[in-house]
Short mmCIF file of C-alpha atoms in Angstrom, two decimals:
data_model
loop_
_atom_site.label_atom_id
_atom_site.label_comp_id
_atom_site.label_asym_id
_atom_site.label_seq_id
_atom_site.Cartn_x
_atom_site.Cartn_y
_atom_site.Cartn_z
CA MET A 1 63.26 135.16 11.97
CA GLN A 2 63.44 130.92 12.83
CA THR A 3 60.39 130.12 14.43
CA ARG A 4 61.54 127.87 17.99
CA ARG A 5 59.98 124.79 16.40
CA GLU A 6 62.21 125.20 13.61
CA GLN A 7 65.05 125.92 15.90
CA VAL A 8 64.24 122.42 17.78
CA ARG A 9 63.78 120.62 14.38
CA ALA A 10 67.22 121.93 13.21
CA TYR A 11 68.72 121.10 16.82
CA ARG A 12 67.16 117.63 16.39
CA PHE A 13 68.42 116.93 12.71
CA VAL A 14 72.01 117.79 13.89
CA THR A 15 72.07 115.84 16.95
CA ARG A 16 70.64 112.96 14.75
CA ARG A 17 73.63 113.15 12.34
CA VAL A 18 76.12 113.14 15.08
CA VAL A 19 74.46 110.34 16.74
CA SER A 20 74.64 108.47 13.30
CA ALA A 21 78.10 109.43 12.54
CA LEU A 22 79.25 108.32 15.92
CA LEU A 23 77.58 105.21 15.64
CA SER A 24 77.40 103.78 12.00
CA GLY A 25 80.20 106.15 10.57
CA GLU A 26 77.05 107.62 8.19
CA PRO A 27 75.88 110.85 9.03
CA GLU A 28 73.72 110.68 6.32
CA THR A 29 71.75 107.22 6.65
CA THR A 30 67.90 107.13 6.92
CA ASP A 31 67.87 104.70 9.88
CA LEU A 32 68.08 105.52 13.45
CA PRO A 33 70.36 103.39 14.90
CA MET A 34 69.00 104.01 18.51
CA ARG A 35 65.42 102.54 17.14
CA ARG A 36 67.09 98.89 16.93
CA LEU A 37 68.15 98.98 20.52
CA SER A 38 64.36 100.22 21.63
CA ILE A 39 62.70 97.21 19.66
CA ALA A 40 64.93 94.73 21.20
CA ILE A 41 64.46 96.13 24.35
CA PHE A 42 60.38 95.81 23.83
CA GLY A 43 60.70 92.53 22.62
CA SER A 44 62.71 91.07 25.26
CA ALA A 45 60.69 92.66 28.26
CA MET A 46 57.83 91.01 26.53
CA LEU A 47 59.07 87.56 26.19
CA ALA A 48 60.22 87.67 29.98
CA ILE A 49 56.76 88.46 30.82
CA ILE A 50 55.34 85.67 28.76
CA VAL A 51 57.75 83.34 30.46
CA PHE A 52 57.38 84.42 33.92
CA ALA A 53 53.66 84.40 33.44
CA GLY A 54 54.14 80.28 32.41
CA ILE A 55 56.13 79.90 35.25
CA GLY A 56 53.74 81.19 37.47
CA ALA A 57 50.75 79.65 36.00
CA TYR A 58 52.83 76.13 36.40
CA ALA A 59 53.55 77.25 39.91
CA LEU A 60 49.73 78.33 40.82
CA LEU A 61 49.09 74.42 39.53
CA LYS A 62 51.44 72.61 41.24
CA SER A 63 50.89 74.43 44.82
CA GLY A 64 47.49 72.11 44.94
CA HIS A 65 45.02 74.82 43.89
CA GLY A 66 42.03 72.99 42.04
CA GLN A 67 40.05 70.62 42.38
CA PRO A 68 40.79 66.60 42.59
CA THR A 69 40.45 64.66 39.06
CA ASP A 70 38.76 61.41 38.56
CA SER A 71 40.72 58.31 38.69
CA ALA A 72 43.78 59.75 40.02
CA LEU A 73 46.39 59.34 43.33
CA ILE A 74 46.06 62.45 45.55
CA ILE A 75 49.18 63.29 47.79
CA GLU A 76 48.45 65.68 50.45
CA ARG A 77 51.63 68.05 50.33
CA GLU A 78 51.73 69.01 53.97
CA THR A 79 51.26 65.62 55.49
CA GLY A 80 52.17 62.79 52.94
CA ALA A 81 48.87 61.69 53.09
CA ARG A 82 47.54 59.52 50.28
CA PHE A 83 44.00 59.49 49.16
CA VAL A 84 42.27 58.33 45.57
CA TYR A 85 39.55 60.49 44.17
CA LEU A 86 37.26 57.99 42.22
CA ASP A 87 34.24 57.92 39.80
CA ASP A 88 31.85 58.78 42.46
CA HIS A 89 33.73 62.23 43.50
CA LEU A 90 34.76 60.62 46.81
CA LEU A 91 38.06 61.19 48.13
CA TYR A 92 39.13 57.73 49.98
CA PRO A 93 42.06 57.49 52.29
CA VAL A 94 44.18 54.72 51.15
CA ARG A 95 46.92 52.56 53.58
CA ASN A 96 49.65 52.47 51.12
CA TYR A 97 50.96 52.78 47.64
CA THR A 98 50.08 49.44 45.92
CA SER A 99 46.59 49.51 47.42
CA ALA A 100 46.05 52.88 45.51
CA ARG A 101 47.50 51.34 42.50
CA LEU A 102 44.86 48.28 42.76
CA LEU A 103 41.96 50.48 43.39
CA LEU A 104 42.61 52.81 40.38
CA GLY A 105 43.60 49.89 37.81
CA LYS A 106 46.02 51.45 35.77
CA PRO A 107 49.74 51.00 34.65
CA ASP A 108 50.57 54.68 35.45
CA PRO A 109 47.74 56.52 37.33
CA PRO A 110 47.86 60.18 37.56
CA VAL A 111 49.47 61.59 40.29
CA ARG A 112 48.53 64.92 41.70
CA THR A 113 50.18 66.53 45.04
CA MET A 114 47.48 69.31 46.62
CA SER A 115 47.39 71.11 49.42
CA ALA A 116 45.32 70.54 52.46
CA ALA A 117 43.36 73.89 52.12
CA SER A 118 42.63 72.69 48.28
CA LEU A 119 41.38 69.41 49.67
CA ARG A 120 39.23 71.11 52.47
CA GLY A 121 35.52 70.16 52.06
CA VAL A 122 36.40 67.65 49.48
CA PRO A 123 33.90 64.48 50.53
CA ARG A 124 35.74 61.75 52.07
CA GLY A 125 34.64 57.88 51.85
CA ARG A 126 36.00 55.28 54.11
CA VAL A 127 39.78 54.01 54.47
CA LEU A 128 40.62 51.65 51.71
CA GLY A 129 43.44 49.23 51.14
CA ILE A 130 45.34 46.17 51.97
CA PRO A 131 46.93 46.32 55.77
CA ASP A 132 50.88 45.69 55.56
CA ALA A 133 51.05 45.58 51.64
CA PRO A 134 54.09 47.25 50.43
CA ASP A 135 54.20 51.12 50.24
CA SER A 136 56.57 50.89 47.24
CA LEU A 137 56.75 48.56 44.14
CA PRO A 138 60.04 47.89 42.44
CA ASP A 139 59.99 49.00 38.58
CA ARG A 140 59.58 46.79 35.87
CA GLY A 141 63.01 47.35 34.90
CA ALA A 142 64.17 46.42 38.60
CA LEU A 143 63.00 43.07 38.74
CA LEU A 144 65.47 40.34 38.98
CA GLY A 145 65.50 37.18 37.67
CA LEU A 146 67.87 34.05 38.48
CA PRO A 147 69.93 32.82 39.91
CA TRP A 148 68.99 33.02 43.56
CA SER A 149 71.47 31.43 46.47
CA LEU A 150 70.29 29.71 49.48
CA CYS A 151 73.36 29.94 52.19
CA SER A 152 74.23 29.41 55.57
CA ALA A 153 76.78 31.55 57.32
CA PRO A 154 77.93 32.37 60.77
CA ARG A 155 76.32 35.46 62.27
CA SER A 156 79.06 37.18 63.41
CA ARG A 157 82.80 36.79 64.01
CA ASP A 158 82.21 35.25 67.61
CA GLU A 159 79.02 33.50 67.11
CA THR A 160 79.32 30.29 64.67
CA VAL A 161 75.47 29.49 65.19
CA PRO A 162 74.69 29.57 61.42
CA LEU A 163 72.29 32.42 59.73
CA SER A 164 70.09 31.03 57.02
CA GLN A 165 69.74 33.63 54.21
CA LEU A 166 68.04 33.71 50.54
CA LEU A 167 69.80 36.12 48.41
CA VAL A 168 67.97 37.49 45.26
CA GLY A 169 69.96 38.07 42.58
CA PRO A 170 73.38 37.90 41.60
CA ALA A 171 74.93 34.92 43.56
CA PRO A 172 78.33 36.31 46.24
CA ALA A 173 81.51 36.61 44.54
CA GLY A 174 84.22 33.79 45.01
CA GLY A 175 84.33 30.75 47.21
CA THR A 176 85.41 27.38 45.86
CA ASP A 177 82.97 24.74 44.34
CA LEU A 178 81.93 22.01 45.86
CA GLY A 179 82.15 19.61 42.30
CA ASN A 180 81.56 16.04 42.72
CA SER A 181 82.56 15.85 46.49
CA ALA A 182 79.89 15.35 49.36
CA LEU A 183 79.33 17.68 52.46
CA LEU A 184 78.45 16.00 55.70
CA THR A 185 76.41 18.59 57.62
CA ALA A 186 74.71 19.32 60.65
CA SER A 187 71.76 20.57 60.99
CA GLY A 188 71.61 23.67 63.31
CA ARG A 189 74.39 23.04 65.78
CA SER A 190 76.99 20.70 66.31
CA GLY A 191 75.77 17.40 66.99
CA GLY A 192 72.31 18.26 65.61
CA GLN A 193 70.98 15.80 62.62
CA GLN A 194 73.18 14.83 60.50
CA TYR A 195 72.78 15.27 55.94
CA LEU A 196 75.23 14.65 53.48
CA ILE A 197 74.95 17.16 50.15
CA TRP A 198 75.90 15.06 47.43
CA ARG A 199 75.45 14.46 43.94
CA ALA A 200 74.64 10.55 44.13
CA ARG A 201 72.54 10.03 40.94
CA GLY A 202 72.44 11.63 37.71
CA GLY A 203 74.15 14.60 38.63
CA ARG A 204 71.07 15.33 41.07
CA LEU A 205 72.20 17.40 44.05
CA GLU A 206 70.39 16.31 46.76
CA ARG A 207 70.07 16.07 50.72
CA MET A 208 70.25 12.73 52.46
CA ARG A 209 69.51 12.49 56.07
CA LEU A 210 72.23 9.77 57.68
CA GLY A 211 70.73 7.33 60.42
CA ARG A 212 72.74 6.91 63.74
CA GLU A 213 76.50 5.87 63.13
CA VAL A 214 76.43 5.73 59.44
CA ALA A 215 78.97 8.60 59.11
CA ALA A 216 81.12 6.40 61.21
CA LEU A 217 80.47 2.76 58.93
CA LEU A 218 80.90 4.89 55.82
CA ASN A 219 83.89 6.20 57.29
CA LEU A 220 82.90 9.87 56.12
CA GLN A 221 86.12 12.08 56.64
CA GLY A 222 86.00 15.34 58.47
CA ASP A 223 83.81 17.11 61.04
CA PRO A 224 80.34 18.06 59.93
CA VAL A 225 79.66 21.64 58.77
CA VAL A 226 76.95 23.61 60.54
CA VAL A 227 74.26 24.45 58.33
CA GLY A 228 70.74 26.09 59.42
CA GLN A 229 67.96 24.27 59.10
CA ALA A 230 65.92 26.29 56.66
CA THR A 231 68.66 26.29 54.25
CA LEU A 232 68.84 22.40 54.29
CA GLU A 233 64.99 22.16 53.56
CA GLY A 234 65.64 24.18 50.32
CA ILE A 235 67.58 21.24 48.97
CA PRO A 236 65.78 18.70 47.29
CA ALA A 237 65.33 15.59 49.59
CA GLY A 238 67.23 12.01 48.67
CA PRO A 239 66.59 8.73 50.14
CA ASP A 240 67.42 8.34 53.64
CA LEU A 241 71.16 6.80 54.16
CA VAL A 242 70.37 4.28 56.97
CA ARG A 243 71.02 0.54 57.48
CA ILE A 244 68.63 -1.51 55.34
CA THR A 245 66.53 -4.22 57.38
CA LEU A 246 66.23 -7.25 55.97
CA PRO A 247 63.42 -10.07 57.19
CA LYS A 248 64.84 -12.71 58.64
CA GLU A 249 68.36 -11.69 58.81
CA GLY A 250 70.98 -14.12 60.47
CA LYS A 251 68.72 -17.35 60.07
CA PRO A 252 69.07 -19.62 57.66
CA SER A 253 68.15 -19.03 53.92
CA GLY A 254 67.64 -22.93 52.87
CA ARG A 255 69.93 -21.88 50.05
CA SER A 256 73.58 -22.80 49.50
CA VAL A 257 76.43 -20.74 47.87
CA ALA A 258 79.13 -22.59 46.64
CA GLY A 259 78.19 -25.58 48.71
CA ILE A 260 77.84 -24.03 52.14
CA PRO A 261 74.66 -23.25 53.78
CA ALA A 262 73.62 -19.20 53.50
CA ASN A 263 72.33 -17.29 55.93
CA VAL A 264 69.89 -14.27 55.26
CA GLY A 265 72.17 -11.13 55.26
CA GLN A 266 75.23 -12.61 53.83
CA VAL A 267 77.24 -10.72 51.72
CA TYR A 268 79.27 -12.21 48.60
CA GLN A 269 81.41 -10.66 46.01
CA VAL A 270 81.85 -11.32 42.54
CA ASP A 271 84.72 -8.95 41.04
CA ASN A 272 83.26 -5.72 41.74
CA GLN A 273 80.39 -6.60 42.46
CA TYR A 274 78.61 -7.19 45.66
CA TYR A 275 75.36 -9.28 46.27
CA VAL A 276 73.40 -10.11 49.47
CA MET A 277 71.12 -12.97 50.28
CA ILE A 278 67.34 -12.44 50.90
CA SER A 279 64.76 -14.24 51.37
CA ALA A 280 61.09 -12.87 50.72
CA GLY A 281 59.11 -16.08 50.11
CA PRO A 282 59.82 -19.83 48.25
CA ASP A 283 60.71 -18.15 44.84
CA SER A 284 62.33 -14.91 46.49
CA THR A 285 65.17 -16.53 48.00
CA GLY A 286 68.64 -15.61 46.80
CA LEU A 287 71.17 -13.17 45.93
CA VAL A 288 70.46 -9.35 44.45
CA PRO A 289 73.24 -7.17 43.86
CA ILE A 290 74.05 -4.18 46.13
CA GLY A 291 76.29 -1.09 45.96
CA ASP A 292 79.34 -0.33 48.29
CA VAL A 293 77.43 1.38 50.57
CA THR A 294 74.82 -1.07 51.37
CA ARG A 295 77.92 -3.26 51.67
CA ARG A 296 79.46 -1.00 54.42
CA LEU A 297 76.46 -0.70 56.16
CA LEU A 298 75.79 -4.18 56.22
CA THR A 299 79.09 -5.72 57.15
CA GLY A 300 80.33 -2.39 59.33
CA LYS A 301 80.14 -3.54 62.60
CA GLY A 302 80.55 -7.19 63.31
CA ALA A 303 78.97 -9.04 60.67
CA GLU A 304 80.54 -11.12 58.38
CA GLN A 305 82.77 -9.80 55.45
CA PRO A 306 82.11 -10.40 51.92
CA VAL A 307 82.45 -13.93 50.83
CA VAL A 308 84.28 -14.03 47.75
CA ILE A 309 82.98 -16.63 44.70
CA ASN A 310 82.81 -16.72 41.20
CA GLY A 311 80.03 -16.26 38.64
CA GLN A 312 79.76 -20.11 38.49
CA ASP A 313 78.72 -19.99 42.03
CA LEU A 314 76.54 -17.02 41.69
CA ALA A 315 74.46 -18.17 38.50
CA PRO A 316 72.34 -20.72 40.39
CA VAL A 317 71.37 -18.62 43.31
CA ALA A 318 71.19 -14.83 41.57
CA LEU A 319 67.54 -13.10 41.35
CA GLY A 320 66.69 -10.40 38.99
CA SER A 321 64.75 -8.68 41.17
CA HIS A 322 66.23 -4.79 42.74
CA PHE A 323 66.97 -4.87 46.63
CA GLU A 324 67.61 -1.06 47.47
CA PRO A 325 65.69 1.62 47.14
CA ASP A 326 65.26 4.10 44.22
CA GLY A 327 68.17 6.32 43.96
CA TYR A 328 70.17 4.94 46.83
CA PRO A 329 73.74 5.42 46.42
CA GLU A 330 75.95 2.84 45.06
CA THR A 331 79.52 4.02 46.13
CA VAL A 332 80.79 6.44 49.21
CA PRO A 333 82.03 9.95 48.07
CA ALA A 334 84.90 11.79 49.01
CA THR A 335 83.93 14.53 51.62
CA TYR A 336 84.56 18.22 51.60
CA GLN A 337 87.66 19.16 54.03
CA ALA A 338 86.69 22.40 55.87
CA THR A 339 89.45 24.59 57.28
CA SER A 340 87.97 27.50 59.15
CA ARG A 341 85.77 27.20 61.92
CA ALA A 342 82.57 28.20 60.90
CA PRO A 343 82.50 28.14 56.57
CA ALA A 344 79.65 29.14 54.86
CA ILE A 345 78.12 27.58 52.28
CA CYS A 346 75.83 28.68 49.20
CA VAL A 347 73.93 26.58 46.97
CA ALA A 348 72.65 28.70 43.84
CA TYR A 349 69.38 27.77 42.10
CA GLY A 350 69.79 28.55 38.16
CA GLY A 351 66.07 27.41 36.70
CA ALA A 352 65.37 24.10 35.05
CA ASP A 353 62.62 22.82 36.24
CA ALA A 354 61.06 21.38 39.39
CA ILE A 355 62.21 17.86 39.03
CA ASN A 356 65.65 18.57 37.70
CA PRO A 357 66.90 21.94 39.02
CA GLN A 358 70.00 23.75 38.12
CA LEU A 359 71.97 23.76 41.92
CA SER A 360 75.70 24.46 42.38
CA VAL A 361 77.20 24.51 45.54
CA ARG A 362 79.99 26.72 46.57
CA MET A 363 82.14 26.97 50.04
CA TYR A 364 83.13 29.80 51.60
CA ASP A 365 85.92 28.71 53.72
CA THR A 366 88.16 31.35 54.41
CA GLY A 367 87.00 32.88 57.81
CA TYR A 368 84.36 35.21 58.44
CA ASP A 369 86.02 38.43 57.75
CA GLN A 370 86.47 37.22 54.22
CA LEU A 371 83.02 36.17 53.49
CA PRO A 372 81.11 38.31 50.87
CA ASP A 373 79.46 41.55 52.23
CA GLN A 374 76.16 39.74 50.90
CA LEU A 375 76.83 37.18 53.73
CA LYS A 376 77.31 39.64 56.72
CA VAL A 377 74.63 40.78 58.55
CA ALA A 378 74.31 44.11 59.91
CA GLY A 379 71.86 44.64 62.90
CA ASP A 380 68.67 42.27 63.45
CA PRO A 381 68.38 39.79 60.81
CA GLY A 382 64.41 39.65 61.58
CA ILE A 383 62.23 36.83 63.06
CA THR A 384 62.04 33.18 61.36
CA GLN A 385 58.20 32.51 60.86
CA ILE A 386 57.00 28.79 60.36
CA GLU A 387 54.28 28.24 57.36
CA ARG A 388 52.76 25.01 56.36
CA GLY A 389 55.30 23.28 58.41
CA VAL A 390 58.36 24.87 56.43
CA GLN A 391 60.86 27.29 58.60
CA SER A 392 61.37 30.16 56.77
CA VAL A 393 64.99 31.65 56.17
CA ASP A 394 66.04 33.97 59.05
CA ARG A 395 67.24 36.60 56.35
CA VAL A 396 66.17 37.37 52.45
CA VAL A 397 68.09 40.24 50.65
CA VAL A 398 67.03 41.91 48.17
CA ALA A 399 68.51 45.22 47.07
CA GLY A 400 67.10 48.13 47.71
CA GLY A 401 64.35 49.27 45.02
CA ARG A 402 64.64 45.52 43.39
CA GLY A 403 62.17 42.87 43.40
CA ALA A 404 61.10 39.81 41.72
CA LEU A 405 58.08 38.77 39.69
CA VAL A 406 57.87 34.84 40.10
CA ARG A 407 55.68 31.84 39.28
CA GLN A 408 55.84 28.67 41.72
CA LEU A 409 56.89 26.00 39.50
CA PRO A 410 55.22 22.36 40.82
CA THR A 411 56.12 20.19 43.02
CA PRO A 412 57.52 16.96 41.46
CA GLY A 413 54.78 14.37 40.65
CA ALA A 414 51.76 17.34 39.96
CA ILE A 415 49.66 16.93 37.11
CA ALA A 416 49.20 20.55 36.08
CA ALA A 417 51.50 23.52 36.10
CA GLY A 418 51.77 25.92 39.10
CA THR A 419 49.63 28.97 38.77
CA THR A 420 50.59 30.68 41.82
CA VAL A 421 52.25 33.96 41.26
CA TYR A 422 54.66 35.88 44.03
CA LEU A 423 55.81 39.59 43.96
CA VAL A 424 59.01 39.59 46.09
CA THR A 425 60.33 43.18 47.31
CA ASP A 426 62.91 44.62 49.09
CA GLU A 427 61.13 44.31 52.41
CA GLY A 428 62.18 40.50 52.43
CA ARG A 429 58.58 39.38 51.84
CA LYS A 430 56.29 37.44 48.96
CA PHE A 431 52.87 38.58 48.26
CA PRO A 432 50.31 36.24 46.39
CA VAL A 433 49.13 38.03 42.99
CA PRO A 434 46.25 37.10 41.23
CA ASP A 435 47.30 35.51 37.82
CA SER A 436 45.54 38.09 35.73
CA PRO A 437 46.90 40.74 33.09
CA ASN A 438 44.80 43.45 34.58
CA VAL A 439 45.70 43.14 37.95
CA LEU A 440 49.62 42.50 36.97
CA GLY A 441 49.33 45.73 34.62
CA ALA A 442 47.91 47.69 37.53
CA LEU A 443 50.84 46.96 39.36
CA GLY A 444 53.04 48.49 36.74
CA TYR A 445 54.39 44.96 35.26
CA PRO A 446 52.08 44.70 32.11
CA GLY A 447 53.79 42.15 29.82
CA VAL A 448 56.02 40.92 32.55
CA THR A 449 56.66 37.00 32.26
CA PRO A 450 56.85 35.64 36.03
CA VAL A 451 60.33 33.91 36.45
CA PRO A 452 59.50 30.01 37.34
CA VAL A 453 60.84 29.19 40.87
CA ALA A 454 60.59 25.97 42.66
CA ALA A 455 57.96 25.76 45.23
CA ALA A 456 60.47 24.44 48.14
CA LEU A 457 62.57 27.89 47.59
CA LEU A 458 59.75 30.30 47.69
CA ASP A 459 58.17 28.37 50.80
CA LEU A 460 61.28 29.69 52.71
CA ILE A 461 60.24 33.52 52.02
CA PRO A 462 57.67 35.13 54.80
CA SER A 463 54.60 35.50 53.10
CA GLY A 464 52.58 38.93 52.89
CA PRO A 465 48.53 39.66 52.18
CA ASP A 466 47.41 38.62 48.76
CA LEU A 467 47.36 41.87 46.40
CA ASP A 468 43.87 41.36 44.91
CA PRO A 469 41.92 44.83 44.11
CA GLN A 470 39.00 42.64 45.74
CA ALA A 471 41.02 43.05 49.27
CA ALA A 472 42.02 46.58 48.47
CA ARG A 473 38.05 47.57 48.12
CA GLY A 474 36.48 45.34 50.43
CA ILE A 475 38.81 45.79 53.74
CA GLY A 476 38.63 49.23 55.40
CA GLU A 477 37.92 51.19 58.46
CA SER A 478 36.16 54.73 59.24
CA PRO A 479 38.84 57.40 59.23
CA THR A 480 40.50 57.77 61.87
CA PRO A 481 43.31 60.30 63.72
CA GLU A 482 45.94 57.63 63.11
CA SER A 483 44.96 56.71 59.49
CA VAL A 484 44.25 59.91 57.98
CA PRO A 485 43.91 63.55 58.99
CA VAL A 486 41.01 64.93 60.50
CA ARG A 487 39.11 67.47 58.31
CA PRO A 488 35.86 69.55 58.81
CA PRO A 489 32.75 67.78 58.43
CA ALA A 490 31.53 67.66 54.39
CA PRO A 491 28.92 69.93 53.88
CA THR A 492 25.25 68.64 54.27
CA THR A 493 25.05 68.73 50.54
CA SER A 494 27.44 66.02 49.58
CA PRO A 495 26.20 62.96 48.27
CA PRO A 496 25.51 60.00 50.75
CA ARG A 497 28.46 57.40 50.93
CA PRO A 498 28.21 54.25 48.85
CA ALA A 499 28.44 51.23 50.76
CA ALA A 500 31.56 50.23 48.30
CA PRO A 501 33.92 52.41 46.15
CA PRO A 502 33.54 52.03 42.55
CA THR A 503 34.69 49.50 40.68
CA THR A 504 37.73 51.30 38.45
CA ALA A 505 40.20 48.33 39.28
CA PRO A 506 40.00 44.90 36.91
CA ALA A 507 36.73 43.86 36.60
CA ARG A 508 35.69 41.40 39.12
CA SER A 509 32.81 40.52 41.87
CA SER A 510 32.83 42.71 44.90
CA PRO A 511 31.65 40.46 47.85
CA SER A 512 31.91 41.86 50.99
CA VAL A 513 34.99 41.05 53.10
CA PRO A 514 35.22 41.20 57.00
CA ALA A 515 37.72 44.05 58.15
CA SER A 516 39.94 41.64 59.95
CA ALA A 517 40.17 39.65 56.94
CA HIS A 518 43.86 39.68 55.17
#
């Protein structure tokens, strides 16, 4: 008689043969088909447990638990408030992101997002940072170079009063190159001070202030194009085009030309060259060469017309001295004739140096609706500032998230090269930066060479505060409800607050700075 155990074993044997035959087609196999499935299920379950444990640990860390780490930027998750945790183990509220980078002194400081609960009870320091410093910085890959464009365009379709704009980055598309033509302009409004924008000498673009009635005396054609004053200020100044006053003009000179007594100021012509009689002393009375511009200004209104003589008549009375001011134009240019009611003008700066900048002028003369989008203003363009006697432009255009790191070129005639470095941000302001590799590195620009830009152009950009580590450490106020979220008082065992935070930014002396300093 079989025992029950033997019956169970026989049943399992038969069942295993049936399952093996069904799954593998081999009833005599010694492998258990379901064993592989069990092992796979067990392994998958263990792997899932490990993965979910890792995700949980990561979520736990990202949720803001734990303690702040030294020399790190801390962001409170619930409010977005910023702090820096320095080597003295104090948590300092910081005014803006730029100040935090200057305080930490690292190109890529660690950033931690922590919950308010995890920051509760951490000892606080005083508020640090530079008021009004930028709250975001362009990446080094987002920095723009030249050209920059200084433009003047109408404010709207119905308002022809010009708006001065500085475009940092690529120039507006389209337009007509001014070439060698001159542009007659009026400053700010119709009837304002007139200027002539022209390549008068050596291809150098200049603005020349015109004296009263000079445009008529030179027979300059067309109505002046109204241009914003700040735009004109950014163009290198040339000599003023005014009538030159001669000492003793109209009185006898004591010299004769071709046997005829000559008065001071009388103009003569030999072939295509003009001369004028001057009297500056016994040995300085005679004829000196002049250009067509000076000839027109001297003879334009009722004065005697040039007397034609030959070379033999000239030789006895010719002087070798130079009469006209340096850079004074010799010929009268052809002027650009505007066709629209209020054309726009852009002067592109392409580099070179302070003495010979690469400048080009383009006219946008097809009406407001056809202007490039960069020249059209949406909303309030801002407030014009006046710094060091120079009026800033009405609008500085920098693409969002971009900026420029520039070095001011020396002014013409300066002995030393310019050392002032500026960071121009998409706020439309320039911020002076100490010329130090450590400071540039702390802002995220290690090894970046600033782009040289003319001082006349930089003067047109409104200025912000200096981005100096000393200013970031030295300016501060006690935390207030407006500047930092209110927290319970620190434990009585907390270490005393130092008078100033530790120096983790580039090493410099730390003089005390009043709270009102900028």
